[in-house]
Amino acid sequence: STDVDENADSYKPKFFIDDNYAFSPETIYAKTKLMSEYIAESHPFTVIIRLSCCYTDYYHHRGSWIHNLIKTLSQGEPVTVTDEGKQFRAPLNVDDLGGLIDNILVSNAYGVKINADGGINNIYSVLQVIRMIAPNAKINKVGDVLDYGFAFNNRLAGTLFNWKPSILLSDRLPVMRENINLRRAISV
């Protein structure tokens, strides 16, 4: 694709998706997300947050793709990746998301749609995340390139709500691994 640069272990974005980027969903899942936005925005006090992928530092029985990698790799099992594992995301820690929501709640900005992801310093390919968790992991690669990845520019979240993500996935992985291996869940 002309929208990404390819490296040995990742694709890197040439541009970041802006909040006003025209969406043209191709899957049923993506179409239902867009339909839910239309329903939600019928309420006058709505802010729609379009998320990349979120993760928590704690164990969860379903977990995110990052949690599932940690569970599998901690057991010494091989992982299977598609697209050679080069597809990228910018994972967002739920504590950063909570900060954004706090800023939204004290603002008077409604009727907007904003993007939120982990930011430019958190862009990793699946393969890079696997190697951060377990450098010598056994990786089975299958499938063709179907998904290069995407990353947001978080422009409106910064402009309207004075927000930008601050938590780095690379800093949180050791805590996540410990919490997941001990099955330590967040207590409310």
PDB file of C-alpha atoms in Angstrom:
ATOM      1  CA  SER A   1       0.000   0.000   0.000  1.00  0.00           C
ATOM      2  CA  THR A   2       1.171   3.538  -0.652  1.00  0.00           C
ATOM      3  CA  ASP A   3      -0.193   4.606   2.752  1.00  0.00           C
ATOM      4  CA  VAL A   4       2.484   2.753   4.740  1.00  0.00           C
ATOM      5  CA  ASP A   5       6.221   2.230   4.808  1.00  0.00           C
ATOM      6  CA  GLU A   6       7.380  -1.350   5.323  1.00  0.00           C
ATOM      7  CA  ASN A   7      10.202  -2.279   7.686  1.00  0.00           C
ATOM      8  CA  ALA A   8      11.541  -5.708   8.593  1.00  0.00           C
ATOM      9  CA  ASP A   9       9.081  -6.143  11.469  1.00  0.00           C
ATOM     10  CA  SER A  10       6.347  -3.567  10.881  1.00  0.00           C
ATOM     11  CA  TYR A  11       4.388  -1.277   8.678  1.00  0.00           C
ATOM     12  CA  LYS A  12       4.565   2.401   9.665  1.00  0.00           C
ATOM     13  CA  PRO A  13       1.865   4.927   8.802  1.00  0.00           C
ATOM     14  CA  LYS A  14       2.583   7.711   6.363  1.00  0.00           C
ATOM     15  CA  PHE A  15      -0.387   9.648   7.740  1.00  0.00           C
ATOM     16  CA  PHE A  16      -2.578   9.594  10.813  1.00  0.00           C
ATOM     17  CA  ILE A  17      -6.352   9.406  10.605  1.00  0.00           C
ATOM     18  CA  ASP A  18      -7.919  12.748  11.436  1.00  0.00           C
ATOM     19  CA  ASP A  19     -11.209  13.140  13.302  1.00  0.00           C
ATOM     20  CA  ASN A  20     -12.848  14.410  10.106  1.00  0.00           C
ATOM     21  CA  TYR A  21     -11.580  11.563   7.928  1.00  0.00           C
ATOM     22  CA  ALA A  22     -14.384  10.171   5.792  1.00  0.00           C
ATOM     23  CA  PHE A  23     -15.308   6.667   6.884  1.00  0.00           C
ATOM     24  CA  SER A  24     -16.436   4.010   4.445  1.00  0.00           C
ATOM     25  CA  PRO A  25     -16.826   0.841   6.499  1.00  0.00           C
ATOM     26  CA  GLU A  26     -16.444  -2.415   4.618  1.00  0.00           C
ATOM     27  CA  THR A  27     -17.357  -4.995   7.261  1.00  0.00           C
ATOM     28  CA  ILE A  28     -20.622  -5.585   9.085  1.00  0.00           C
ATOM     29  CA  TYR A  29     -18.819  -4.892  12.375  1.00  0.00           C
ATOM     30  CA  ALA A  30     -17.557  -1.517  11.151  1.00  0.00           C
ATOM     31  CA  LYS A  31     -20.952  -0.622   9.697  1.00  0.00           C
ATOM     32  CA  THR A  32     -22.723  -1.349  12.987  1.00  0.00           C
ATOM     33  CA  LYS A  33     -20.241   0.864  14.827  1.00  0.00           C
ATOM     34  CA  LEU A  34     -21.052   3.719  12.471  1.00  0.00           C
ATOM     35  CA  MET A  35     -24.791   3.064  12.844  1.00  0.00           C
ATOM     36  CA  SER A  36     -24.446   3.238  16.641  1.00  0.00           C
ATOM     37  CA  GLU A  37     -22.751   6.628  16.258  1.00  0.00           C
ATOM     38  CA  TYR A  38     -25.754   7.907  14.316  1.00  0.00           C
ATOM     39  CA  ILE A  39     -28.078   6.711  17.067  1.00  0.00           C
ATOM     40  CA  ALA A  40     -25.933   8.156  19.872  1.00  0.00           C
ATOM     41  CA  GLU A  41     -25.546  11.557  18.253  1.00  0.00           C
ATOM     42  CA  SER A  42     -29.326  12.012  18.265  1.00  0.00           C
ATOM     43  CA  HIS A  43     -28.901  12.950  21.952  1.00  0.00           C
ATOM     44  CA  PRO A  44     -27.842  16.605  22.358  1.00  0.00           C
ATOM     45  CA  PHE A  45     -25.189  15.961  25.042  1.00  0.00           C
ATOM     46  CA  THR A  46     -23.058  13.403  23.263  1.00  0.00           C
ATOM     47  CA  VAL A  47     -19.359  13.091  22.611  1.00  0.00           C
ATOM     48  CA  ILE A  48     -18.437  10.089  20.498  1.00  0.00           C
ATOM     49  CA  ILE A  49     -14.974   8.669  21.132  1.00  0.00           C
ATOM     50  CA  ARG A  50     -13.581   6.550  18.318  1.00  0.00           C
ATOM     51  CA  LEU A  51     -11.031   4.243  19.926  1.00  0.00           C
ATOM     52  CA  SER A  52      -8.123   2.382  18.448  1.00  0.00           C
ATOM     53  CA  CYS A  53      -7.511  -0.478  20.872  1.00  0.00           C
ATOM     54  CA  CYS A  54      -7.507  -0.197  24.642  1.00  0.00           C
ATOM     55  CA  TYR A  55      -5.812  -2.250  27.306  1.00  0.00           C
ATOM     56  CA  THR A  56      -5.717  -2.379  31.071  1.00  0.00           C
ATOM     57  CA  ASP A  57      -2.831  -3.255  33.348  1.00  0.00           C
ATOM     58  CA  TYR A  58      -4.931  -5.905  35.084  1.00  0.00           C
ATOM     59  CA  TYR A  59      -6.068  -9.422  34.340  1.00  0.00           C
ATOM     60  CA  HIS A  60      -9.372  -9.859  32.551  1.00  0.00           C
ATOM     61  CA  HIS A  61     -10.777 -13.233  31.517  1.00  0.00           C
ATOM     62  CA  ARG A  62     -11.343 -12.049  27.929  1.00  0.00           C
ATOM     63  CA  GLY A  63      -8.642  -9.414  27.732  1.00  0.00           C
ATOM     64  CA  SER A  64      -7.361  -7.485  24.751  1.00  0.00           C
ATOM     65  CA  TRP A  65      -5.141  -8.851  22.009  1.00  0.00           C
ATOM     66  CA  ILE A  66      -2.151  -7.733  24.089  1.00  0.00           C
ATOM     67  CA  HIS A  67      -3.429  -9.610  27.153  1.00  0.00           C
ATOM     68  CA  ASN A  68      -4.041 -12.701  25.067  1.00  0.00           C
ATOM     69  CA  LEU A  69      -0.478 -12.542  23.727  1.00  0.00           C
ATOM     70  CA  ILE A  70       0.877 -12.250  27.270  1.00  0.00           C
ATOM     71  CA  LYS A  71      -1.209 -15.237  28.436  1.00  0.00           C
ATOM     72  CA  THR A  72      -0.092 -17.400  25.510  1.00  0.00           C
ATOM     73  CA  LEU A  73       3.575 -16.398  25.602  1.00  0.00           C
ATOM     74  CA  SER A  74       3.789 -16.745  29.394  1.00  0.00           C
ATOM     75  CA  GLN A  75       2.811 -20.390  28.971  1.00  0.00           C
ATOM     76  CA  GLY A  76       5.620 -20.849  26.449  1.00  0.00           C
ATOM     77  CA  GLU A  77       3.165 -21.541  23.646  1.00  0.00           C
ATOM     78  CA  PRO A  78       3.720 -20.362  20.079  1.00  0.00           C
ATOM     79  CA  VAL A  79       1.551 -17.592  18.660  1.00  0.00           C
ATOM     80  CA  THR A  80       0.071 -17.383  15.209  1.00  0.00           C
ATOM     81  CA  VAL A  81      -0.049 -14.054  13.427  1.00  0.00           C
ATOM     82  CA  THR A  82      -1.564 -12.996  10.135  1.00  0.00           C
ATOM     83  CA  ASP A  83      -0.050 -10.501   7.714  1.00  0.00           C
ATOM     84  CA  GLU A  84       3.394 -11.518   9.071  1.00  0.00           C
ATOM     85  CA  GLY A  85       2.486  -9.622  12.260  1.00  0.00           C
ATOM     86  CA  LYS A  86       3.511  -6.321  10.697  1.00  0.00           C
ATOM     87  CA  GLN A  87       0.122  -4.598  11.093  1.00  0.00           C
ATOM     88  CA  PHE A  88       0.303  -1.709  13.545  1.00  0.00           C
ATOM     89  CA  ARG A  89      -1.885  -0.119  16.185  1.00  0.00           C
ATOM     90  CA  ALA A  90      -1.409   2.586  18.809  1.00  0.00           C
ATOM     91  CA  PRO A  91      -2.749   0.934  21.997  1.00  0.00           C
ATOM     92  CA  LEU A  92      -4.405   3.228  24.543  1.00  0.00           C
ATOM     93  CA  ASN A  93      -4.196   2.518  28.268  1.00  0.00           C
ATOM     94  CA  VAL A  94      -7.588   2.741  29.997  1.00  0.00           C
ATOM     95  CA  ASP A  95      -6.141   5.208  32.530  1.00  0.00           C
ATOM     96  CA  ASP A  96      -5.379   7.609  29.656  1.00  0.00           C
ATOM     97  CA  LEU A  97      -8.908   7.016  28.349  1.00  0.00           C
ATOM     98  CA  GLY A  98     -10.259   7.781  31.823  1.00  0.00           C
ATOM     99  CA  GLY A  99      -8.357  11.077  31.805  1.00  0.00           C
ATOM    100  CA  LEU A 100      -9.951  11.971  28.468  1.00  0.00           C
ATOM    101  CA  ILE A 101     -13.412  11.129  29.810  1.00  0.00           C
ATOM    102  CA  ASP A 102     -12.768  13.267  32.921  1.00  0.00           C
ATOM    103  CA  ASN A 103     -11.818  16.201  30.673  1.00  0.00           C
ATOM    104  CA  ILE A 104     -14.932  15.685  28.552  1.00  0.00           C
ATOM    105  CA  LEU A 105     -17.201  15.631  31.614  1.00  0.00           C
ATOM    106  CA  VAL A 106     -15.977  19.023  32.871  1.00  0.00           C
ATOM    107  CA  SER A 107     -16.216  20.637  29.443  1.00  0.00           C
ATOM    108  CA  ASN A 108     -19.195  22.066  27.653  1.00  0.00           C
ATOM    109  CA  ALA A 109     -18.269  20.597  24.280  1.00  0.00           C
ATOM    110  CA  TYR A 110     -20.951  18.329  22.902  1.00  0.00           C
ATOM    111  CA  GLY A 111     -21.943  17.005  19.530  1.00  0.00           C
ATOM    112  CA  VAL A 112     -18.436  16.087  18.454  1.00  0.00           C
ATOM    113  CA  LYS A 113     -16.726  12.910  17.321  1.00  0.00           C
ATOM    114  CA  ILE A 114     -13.126  12.496  18.398  1.00  0.00           C
ATOM    115  CA  ASN A 115     -10.404   9.940  17.855  1.00  0.00           C
ATOM    116  CA  ALA A 116      -8.384   8.513  20.725  1.00  0.00           C
ATOM    117  CA  ASP A 117      -5.450   6.143  20.626  1.00  0.00           C
ATOM    118  CA  GLY A 118      -2.142   5.735  22.402  1.00  0.00           C
ATOM    119  CA  GLY A 119      -0.372   8.383  20.347  1.00  0.00           C
ATOM    120  CA  ILE A 120       2.661   8.488  18.122  1.00  0.00           C
ATOM    121  CA  ASN A 121       4.973   7.075  20.822  1.00  0.00           C
ATOM    122  CA  ASN A 122       2.809   3.957  21.160  1.00  0.00           C
ATOM    123  CA  ILE A 123       2.722   2.732  17.577  1.00  0.00           C
ATOM    124  CA  TYR A 124       3.753  -0.912  17.467  1.00  0.00           C
ATOM    125  CA  SER A 125       3.224  -3.825  15.146  1.00  0.00           C
ATOM    126  CA  VAL A 126       1.877  -7.087  16.525  1.00  0.00           C
ATOM    127  CA  LEU A 127       5.316  -8.588  15.907  1.00  0.00           C
ATOM    128  CA  GLN A 128       7.031  -5.815  17.906  1.00  0.00           C
ATOM    129  CA  VAL A 129       4.657  -6.333  20.847  1.00  0.00           C
ATOM    130  CA  ILE A 130       5.338 -10.087  20.781  1.00  0.00           C
ATOM    131  CA  ARG A 131       9.097  -9.463  20.861  1.00  0.00           C
ATOM    132  CA  MET A 132       8.730  -7.001  23.766  1.00  0.00           C
ATOM    133  CA  ILE A 133       6.837  -9.665  25.732  1.00  0.00           C
ATOM    134  CA  ALA A 134       9.008 -12.653  24.778  1.00  0.00           C
ATOM    135  CA  PRO A 135      12.036 -11.943  22.568  1.00  0.00           C
ATOM    136  CA  ASN A 136      12.518 -15.630  21.685  1.00  0.00           C
ATOM    137  CA  ALA A 137       8.868 -16.474  21.089  1.00  0.00           C
ATOM    138  CA  LYS A 138       7.919 -19.082  18.501  1.00  0.00           C
ATOM    139  CA  ILE A 139       5.812 -17.292  15.892  1.00  0.00           C
ATOM    140  CA  ASN A 140       3.771 -18.942  13.151  1.00  0.00           C
ATOM    141  CA  LYS A 141       3.022 -16.576  10.287  1.00  0.00           C
ATOM    142  CA  VAL A 142      -0.019 -17.225   8.093  1.00  0.00           C
ATOM    143  CA  GLY A 143      -2.160 -15.314   5.642  1.00  0.00           C
ATOM    144  CA  ASP A 144      -1.785 -12.459   3.254  1.00  0.00           C
ATOM    145  CA  VAL A 145      -1.673  -8.742   3.939  1.00  0.00           C
ATOM    146  CA  LEU A 146      -5.233  -7.727   4.699  1.00  0.00           C
ATOM    147  CA  ASP A 147      -4.653  -5.081   7.340  1.00  0.00           C
ATOM    148  CA  TYR A 148      -1.744  -2.654   7.417  1.00  0.00           C
ATOM    149  CA  GLY A 149      -3.010  -0.910  10.518  1.00  0.00           C
ATOM    150  CA  PHE A 150      -4.137   2.563  11.458  1.00  0.00           C
ATOM    151  CA  ALA A 151      -3.277   5.318  13.894  1.00  0.00           C
ATOM    152  CA  PHE A 152      -5.133   8.470  14.862  1.00  0.00           C
ATOM    153  CA  ASN A 153      -3.768  11.989  15.212  1.00  0.00           C
ATOM    154  CA  ASN A 154      -5.898  12.751  18.335  1.00  0.00           C
ATOM    155  CA  ARG A 155      -6.207  16.364  17.108  1.00  0.00           C
ATOM    156  CA  LEU A 156      -9.697  17.202  18.417  1.00  0.00           C
ATOM    157  CA  ALA A 157      -9.138  15.461  21.741  1.00  0.00           C
ATOM    158  CA  GLY A 158      -6.156  17.756  22.267  1.00  0.00           C
ATOM    159  CA  THR A 159      -7.825  20.906  20.972  1.00  0.00           C
ATOM    160  CA  LEU A 160     -11.225  20.547  22.628  1.00  0.00           C
ATOM    161  CA  PHE A 161     -10.328  18.660  25.792  1.00  0.00           C
ATOM    162  CA  ASN A 162      -6.652  19.487  26.388  1.00  0.00           C
ATOM    163  CA  TRP A 163      -5.793  15.797  26.285  1.00  0.00           C
ATOM    164  CA  LYS A 164      -3.013  13.643  24.989  1.00  0.00           C
ATOM    165  CA  PRO A 165      -2.036  10.118  25.993  1.00  0.00           C
ATOM    166  CA  SER A 166       0.914   9.819  28.345  1.00  0.00           C
ATOM    167  CA  ILE A 167       1.199   6.120  29.252  1.00  0.00           C
ATOM    168  CA  LEU A 168       3.638   4.096  27.176  1.00  0.00           C
ATOM    169  CA  LEU A 169       2.818   0.465  26.445  1.00  0.00           C
ATOM    170  CA  SER A 170       6.502  -0.424  26.739  1.00  0.00           C
ATOM    171  CA  ASP A 171       6.488   0.863  30.345  1.00  0.00           C
ATOM    172  CA  ARG A 172       3.299  -1.016  31.258  1.00  0.00           C
ATOM    173  CA  LEU A 173       4.125  -4.446  29.798  1.00  0.00           C
ATOM    174  CA  PRO A 174       6.059  -5.698  32.883  1.00  0.00           C
ATOM    175  CA  VAL A 175       3.175  -4.716  35.181  1.00  0.00           C
ATOM    176  CA  MET A 176       0.640  -6.262  32.813  1.00  0.00           C
ATOM    177  CA  ARG A 177       2.621  -9.501  32.625  1.00  0.00           C
ATOM    178  CA  GLU A 178       2.817  -9.754  36.420  1.00  0.00           C
ATOM    179  CA  ASN A 179      -0.874  -8.949  36.916  1.00  0.00           C
ATOM    180  CA  ILE A 180      -1.977 -11.367  34.202  1.00  0.00           C
ATOM    181  CA  ASN A 181       0.252 -14.194  35.420  1.00  0.00           C
ATOM    182  CA  LEU A 182      -1.026 -13.696  38.989  1.00  0.00           C
ATOM    183  CA  ARG A 183      -4.577 -13.248  37.645  1.00  0.00           C
ATOM    184  CA  ARG A 184      -4.682  -9.954  39.531  1.00  0.00           C
ATOM    185  CA  ALA A 185      -7.869  -8.152  38.509  1.00  0.00           C
ATOM    186  CA  ILE A 186      -8.785  -4.595  39.313  1.00  0.00           C
ATOM    187  CA  SER A 187     -10.946  -4.319  42.408  1.00  0.00           C
ATOM    188  CA  VAL A 188     -13.759  -1.817  42.400  1.00  0.00           C
TER     189      VAL A 188
END
